[in-house]
């Protein structure tokens, strides 16, 4: 642990549905306190399959009425290089599960372009973030939601890739050999300036990597999720019993 770093909180729920509920609850609490304190809530969503249920819950009756949605600004932690209506698109998933069902002004949804040159798309996204965060030294998201792959990746920070060494850029175009594709991703230093970072991890296939990430030796090139250590912010892991089985 370094100065300014809080110990991560690990919260184990019975199953994936309970994790989704806990995540929706935290989203609502953090959105309420940010909109009350600063008049807006800047959240970066994660892709992958795990958060989908959280997004559906947020758009449903139980949670949607508790957030002042016009004050919410939605960003993305990473994106695949596909059109926005492709089933693989993180934007598409979030849009279908949540964004299209809520009164969020379209200009508050800041998506990463998945078409064309990924280096240019990364630059454009960083410019958009720099404008939103008033040219601050780093972005200060109120919340970054993350998932973790069974290889230890998070956002599109994959093991052994170049973006892991990024110290200055907020956004990187990251070549991922095993996917034979570029991904555009927030960098670890940009994520680490968030006020709150929450990982959602469920399923037995995540038990071994979760143990390694949380209890194993520090080896960030092999386990990029270990790079996520908010400086002055909080880090929470919302996990189910299956993923927590080896902790
Ligand atoms: C993506 C992600 C990625 C994801 C993990 C976990 O675009 O794929 O943002 O980092 O969160 O791969 O994915 P699952 O939730 O599908 O296991």
Short mmCIF file of C-alpha atoms and ligand atoms in Angstrom, two decimals:
data_model
loop_
_atom_site.label_atom_id
_atom_site.label_comp_id
_atom_site.label_asym_id
_atom_site.label_seq_id
_atom_site.Cartn_x
_atom_site.Cartn_y
_atom_site.Cartn_z
CA UNK A 1 0.00 0.00 0.00
CA UNK A 2 1.24 3.44 -0.86
CA UNK A 3 0.47 6.81 0.72
CA UNK A 4 -3.01 8.01 -0.24
CA UNK A 5 -4.12 4.51 -1.10
CA UNK A 6 -7.10 2.94 0.69
CA UNK A 7 -7.31 -0.81 1.26
CA UNK A 8 -9.69 -2.37 -1.29
CA UNK A 9 -13.08 -3.48 0.02
CA UNK A 10 -14.19 -6.91 -1.07
CA UNK A 11 -17.90 -7.62 -0.85
CA UNK A 12 -19.06 -11.17 -1.50
CA UNK A 13 -22.70 -11.75 -2.53
CA UNK A 14 -24.48 -15.08 -2.91
CA UNK A 15 -24.84 -15.00 -6.67
CA UNK A 16 -24.52 -12.88 -9.80
CA UNK A 17 -27.99 -11.36 -9.38
CA UNK A 18 -27.06 -10.12 -5.89
CA UNK A 19 -23.81 -8.66 -7.25
CA UNK A 20 -25.81 -6.80 -9.91
CA UNK A 21 -28.15 -5.45 -7.23
CA UNK A 22 -25.27 -4.35 -5.01
CA UNK A 23 -23.64 -2.62 -7.98
CA UNK A 24 -26.87 -0.84 -8.94
CA UNK A 25 -27.25 0.29 -5.32
CA UNK A 26 -23.70 1.70 -5.21
CA UNK A 27 -24.22 3.41 -8.58
CA UNK A 28 -27.36 5.12 -7.26
CA UNK A 29 -25.70 6.19 -3.97
CA UNK A 30 -22.65 7.61 -5.76
CA UNK A 31 -24.79 9.33 -8.41
CA UNK A 32 -26.92 10.93 -5.71
CA UNK A 33 -23.97 12.24 -3.73
CA UNK A 34 -22.10 13.54 -6.81
CA UNK A 35 -25.14 15.30 -8.29
CA UNK A 36 -25.91 16.83 -4.90
CA UNK A 37 -22.32 17.98 -4.34
CA UNK A 38 -21.25 18.96 -7.85
CA UNK A 39 -24.36 19.00 -10.02
CA UNK A 40 -23.18 16.12 -12.19
CA UNK A 41 -22.09 12.51 -12.08
CA UNK A 42 -19.38 11.30 -14.48
CA UNK A 43 -19.31 7.52 -14.79
CA UNK A 44 -17.27 5.25 -17.05
CA UNK A 45 -19.11 2.03 -17.85
CA UNK A 46 -17.47 -1.31 -18.46
CA UNK A 47 -18.27 -3.70 -21.26
CA UNK A 48 -18.26 -7.47 -21.25
CA UNK A 49 -21.22 -9.54 -20.09
CA UNK A 50 -21.17 -9.13 -16.27
CA UNK A 51 -22.47 -5.54 -15.95
CA UNK A 52 -25.44 -6.04 -18.29
CA UNK A 53 -27.77 -7.07 -15.47
CA UNK A 54 -26.67 -4.05 -13.40
CA UNK A 55 -27.52 -1.76 -16.31
CA UNK A 56 -30.94 -3.43 -16.73
CA UNK A 57 -31.67 -2.98 -13.04
CA UNK A 58 -30.65 0.69 -13.17
CA UNK A 59 -33.15 1.26 -15.98
CA UNK A 60 -35.89 -0.66 -14.17
CA UNK A 61 -38.57 0.46 -11.70
CA UNK A 62 -36.65 -0.24 -8.54
CA UNK A 63 -33.65 2.03 -9.24
CA UNK A 64 -34.34 4.41 -12.14
CA UNK A 65 -36.44 6.91 -10.16
CA UNK A 66 -33.63 7.49 -7.66
CA UNK A 67 -31.16 9.14 -10.05
CA UNK A 68 -31.32 12.60 -11.62
CA UNK A 69 -30.45 11.18 -15.07
CA UNK A 70 -30.11 14.50 -16.98
CA UNK A 71 -27.13 15.21 -14.70
CA UNK A 72 -25.40 11.92 -15.50
CA UNK A 73 -22.53 11.86 -18.00
CA UNK A 74 -21.75 8.43 -19.35
CA UNK A 75 -18.30 7.42 -20.62
CA UNK A 76 -16.80 4.06 -21.50
CA UNK A 77 -13.75 2.34 -20.06
CA UNK A 78 -13.00 0.67 -23.37
CA UNK A 79 -14.44 -0.16 -26.74
CA UNK A 80 -14.07 -2.78 -29.43
CA UNK A 81 -13.41 -1.64 -33.00
CA UNK A 82 -16.87 -2.37 -34.35
CA UNK A 83 -19.85 -0.21 -35.38
CA UNK A 84 -22.03 1.14 -32.55
CA UNK A 85 -24.91 -1.19 -33.45
CA UNK A 86 -22.74 -4.33 -33.46
CA UNK A 87 -23.54 -6.92 -30.79
CA UNK A 88 -19.84 -6.77 -29.77
CA UNK A 89 -19.97 -3.02 -29.10
CA UNK A 90 -19.83 -2.02 -25.45
CA UNK A 91 -21.84 1.08 -26.32
CA UNK A 92 -24.50 -1.10 -27.98
CA UNK A 93 -24.83 -3.31 -24.91
CA UNK A 94 -25.10 -0.34 -22.51
CA UNK A 95 -27.47 1.45 -24.82
CA UNK A 96 -29.86 -1.49 -25.13
CA UNK A 97 -29.72 -2.48 -21.46
CA UNK A 98 -29.91 0.98 -19.97
CA UNK A 99 -29.13 4.21 -21.82
CA UNK A 100 -31.98 4.12 -24.35
CA UNK A 101 -34.44 3.51 -21.53
CA UNK A 102 -33.46 6.49 -19.38
CA UNK A 103 -33.81 10.28 -19.74
CA UNK A 104 -30.11 10.91 -20.31
CA UNK A 105 -29.58 13.70 -22.87
CA UNK A 106 -27.79 12.25 -25.93
CA UNK A 107 -25.01 14.84 -25.55
CA UNK A 108 -24.24 13.36 -22.12
CA UNK A 109 -23.38 9.98 -23.64
CA UNK A 110 -19.72 10.06 -24.63
CA UNK A 111 -19.01 6.96 -26.66
CA UNK A 112 -15.74 5.80 -28.18
CA UNK A 113 -15.86 5.57 -31.97
CA UNK A 114 -15.24 1.98 -33.05
CA UNK A 115 -15.00 2.70 -36.78
CA UNK A 116 -11.87 3.66 -38.69
CA UNK A 117 -8.42 4.29 -37.27
CA UNK A 118 -8.14 3.25 -33.62
CA UNK A 119 -5.21 5.61 -32.89
CA UNK A 120 -7.28 8.55 -34.16
CA UNK A 121 -10.30 7.31 -32.18
CA UNK A 122 -8.23 7.14 -29.00
CA UNK A 123 -6.99 10.70 -29.57
CA UNK A 124 -10.47 12.00 -30.23
CA UNK A 125 -11.76 10.36 -27.07
CA UNK A 126 -8.96 11.82 -25.01
CA UNK A 127 -9.73 15.28 -26.44
CA UNK A 128 -13.38 14.84 -25.50
CA UNK A 129 -12.40 13.84 -21.97
CA UNK A 130 -9.94 16.72 -21.62
CA UNK A 131 -12.66 19.18 -22.63
CA UNK A 132 -15.17 17.61 -20.23
CA UNK A 133 -12.70 17.66 -17.33
CA UNK A 134 -11.67 21.27 -18.08
CA UNK A 135 -8.10 20.47 -19.08
CA UNK A 136 -7.28 19.04 -15.64
CA UNK A 137 -4.06 17.05 -15.31
CA UNK A 138 -6.07 13.82 -15.18
CA UNK A 139 -9.74 12.92 -15.53
CA UNK A 140 -11.56 12.64 -12.24
CA UNK A 141 -14.45 10.29 -12.84
CA UNK A 142 -16.91 9.95 -9.97
CA UNK A 143 -17.12 6.24 -10.75
CA UNK A 144 -15.33 3.79 -13.02
CA UNK A 145 -16.99 0.39 -13.36
CA UNK A 146 -14.69 -2.43 -14.40
CA UNK A 147 -14.83 -6.12 -15.14
CA UNK A 148 -12.00 -8.62 -15.02
CA UNK A 149 -11.26 -11.24 -17.66
CA UNK A 150 -10.12 -14.72 -16.68
CA UNK A 151 -6.63 -13.74 -17.92
CA UNK A 152 -6.55 -10.86 -15.41
CA UNK A 153 -7.26 -8.08 -17.93
CA UNK A 154 -9.45 -5.14 -17.14
CA UNK A 155 -10.95 -2.54 -19.50
CA UNK A 156 -8.81 -3.36 -22.58
CA UNK A 157 -5.58 -3.53 -20.60
CA UNK A 158 -4.59 -7.06 -21.64
CA UNK A 159 -1.56 -8.99 -20.35
CA UNK A 160 1.69 -8.10 -22.08
CA UNK A 161 0.27 -5.22 -24.13
CA UNK A 162 1.81 -1.82 -24.70
CA UNK A 163 -0.90 0.26 -23.01
CA UNK A 164 0.14 -1.21 -19.64
CA UNK A 165 3.24 1.00 -19.71
CA UNK A 166 1.36 4.18 -20.52
CA UNK A 167 2.13 6.92 -18.01
CA UNK A 168 0.86 10.06 -19.75
CA UNK A 169 -2.02 9.35 -22.11
CA UNK A 170 -5.53 9.08 -20.72
CA UNK A 171 -6.67 6.86 -23.58
CA UNK A 172 -4.71 4.34 -25.65
CA UNK A 173 -5.23 2.36 -28.83
CA UNK A 174 -4.02 -1.02 -27.64
CA UNK A 175 -3.05 -3.85 -30.02
CA UNK A 176 -4.15 -7.15 -28.48
CA UNK A 177 -2.34 -9.99 -30.23
CA UNK A 178 -4.58 -12.75 -28.96
CA UNK A 179 -7.66 -10.95 -30.28
CA UNK A 180 -5.82 -9.91 -33.45
CA UNK A 181 -7.45 -6.53 -32.96
CA UNK A 182 -7.04 -3.05 -31.57
CA UNK A 183 -9.09 -1.96 -28.59
CA UNK A 184 -9.39 1.62 -27.35
CA UNK A 185 -9.06 1.82 -23.59
CA UNK A 186 -8.69 4.19 -20.68
CA UNK A 187 -5.19 3.83 -19.28
CA UNK A 188 -4.48 2.73 -15.70
CA UNK A 189 -3.28 6.19 -14.54
CA UNK A 190 -6.51 7.74 -15.87
CA UNK A 191 -8.66 5.14 -14.10
CA UNK A 192 -6.64 5.55 -10.91
CA UNK A 193 -7.64 9.23 -10.58
CA UNK A 194 -11.32 8.28 -10.17
CA UNK A 195 -13.08 8.93 -6.87
CA UNK A 196 -14.50 5.39 -6.87
CA UNK A 197 -13.58 2.28 -8.84
CA UNK A 198 -15.80 -0.79 -8.65
CA UNK A 199 -14.96 -4.18 -10.16
CA UNK A 200 -17.81 -6.62 -10.86
CA UNK A 201 -16.59 -10.20 -10.98
CA UNK A 202 -18.76 -13.32 -11.03
CA UNK A 203 -18.46 -17.00 -11.89
CA UNK A 204 -16.21 -19.93 -11.03
CA UNK A 205 -13.90 -19.27 -13.99
CA UNK A 206 -12.79 -16.05 -12.26
CA UNK A 207 -11.91 -17.71 -8.91
CA UNK A 208 -8.27 -18.52 -9.71
CA UNK A 209 -7.41 -15.22 -11.43
CA UNK A 210 -9.21 -13.25 -8.71
CA UNK A 211 -7.08 -14.93 -6.09
CA UNK A 212 -3.92 -14.17 -8.04
CA UNK A 213 -4.87 -10.54 -8.62
CA UNK A 214 -5.79 -9.91 -4.98
CA UNK A 215 -3.47 -12.21 -3.06
CA UNK A 216 -0.69 -13.09 -5.47
CA UNK A 217 2.61 -11.40 -6.16
CA UNK A 218 2.50 -8.09 -7.97
CA UNK A 219 3.03 -8.82 -11.67
CA UNK A 220 1.09 -6.17 -13.55
CA UNK A 221 2.20 -7.27 -17.01
CA UNK A 222 0.69 -10.68 -16.42
CA UNK A 223 -2.27 -9.48 -14.32
CA UNK A 224 -3.18 -5.97 -15.49
CA UNK A 225 -6.07 -5.69 -13.01
CA UNK A 226 -3.34 -5.22 -10.39
CA UNK A 227 -2.58 -1.83 -11.99
CA UNK A 228 -5.85 -0.50 -10.63
CA UNK A 229 -4.97 1.25 -7.39
CA UNK A 230 -6.89 4.52 -7.06
CA UNK A 231 -4.79 7.40 -5.72
CA UNK A 232 -6.98 8.96 -3.06
CA UNK A 233 -10.11 7.17 -4.30
CA UNK A 234 -11.84 3.98 -3.19
CA UNK A 235 -11.56 0.52 -4.73
CA UNK A 236 -14.37 -2.00 -4.26
CA UNK A 237 -14.68 -5.54 -5.55
CA UNK A 238 -18.27 -6.79 -5.81
CA UNK A 239 -17.97 -10.52 -6.36
CA UNK A 240 -20.14 -13.61 -6.05
CA UNK A 241 -19.39 -16.69 -3.94
CA UNK A 242 -18.23 -18.64 -7.00
CA UNK A 243 -15.60 -16.04 -7.90
CA UNK A 244 -14.60 -15.62 -4.23
CA UNK A 245 -14.22 -19.39 -3.67
CA UNK A 246 -10.40 -19.26 -3.51
CA UNK A 247 -9.91 -16.06 -1.56
C1 LIG B 1 -14.62 -5.55 -22.56
C2 LIG B 1 -14.35 -5.13 -21.19
C3 LIG B 1 -13.57 -6.11 -20.39
C4 LIG B 1 -14.52 -6.94 -19.54
C5 LIG B 1 -13.86 -8.21 -19.09
C6 LIG B 1 -14.79 -9.09 -18.30
O1 LIG B 1 -14.86 -4.71 -23.38
O2 LIG B 1 -14.61 -6.76 -22.80
O3 LIG B 1 -14.62 -3.91 -20.76
O4 LIG B 1 -12.55 -5.60 -19.63
O5 LIG B 1 -14.97 -6.20 -18.46
O6 LIG B 1 -13.45 -8.90 -20.24
O7 LIG B 1 -15.82 -9.50 -19.16
P1 LIG B 1 -17.01 -10.40 -18.67
O8 LIG B 1 -17.84 -9.58 -17.78
O9 LIG B 1 -17.74 -10.72 -19.97
O10 LIG B 1 -16.42 -11.60 -18.05
#
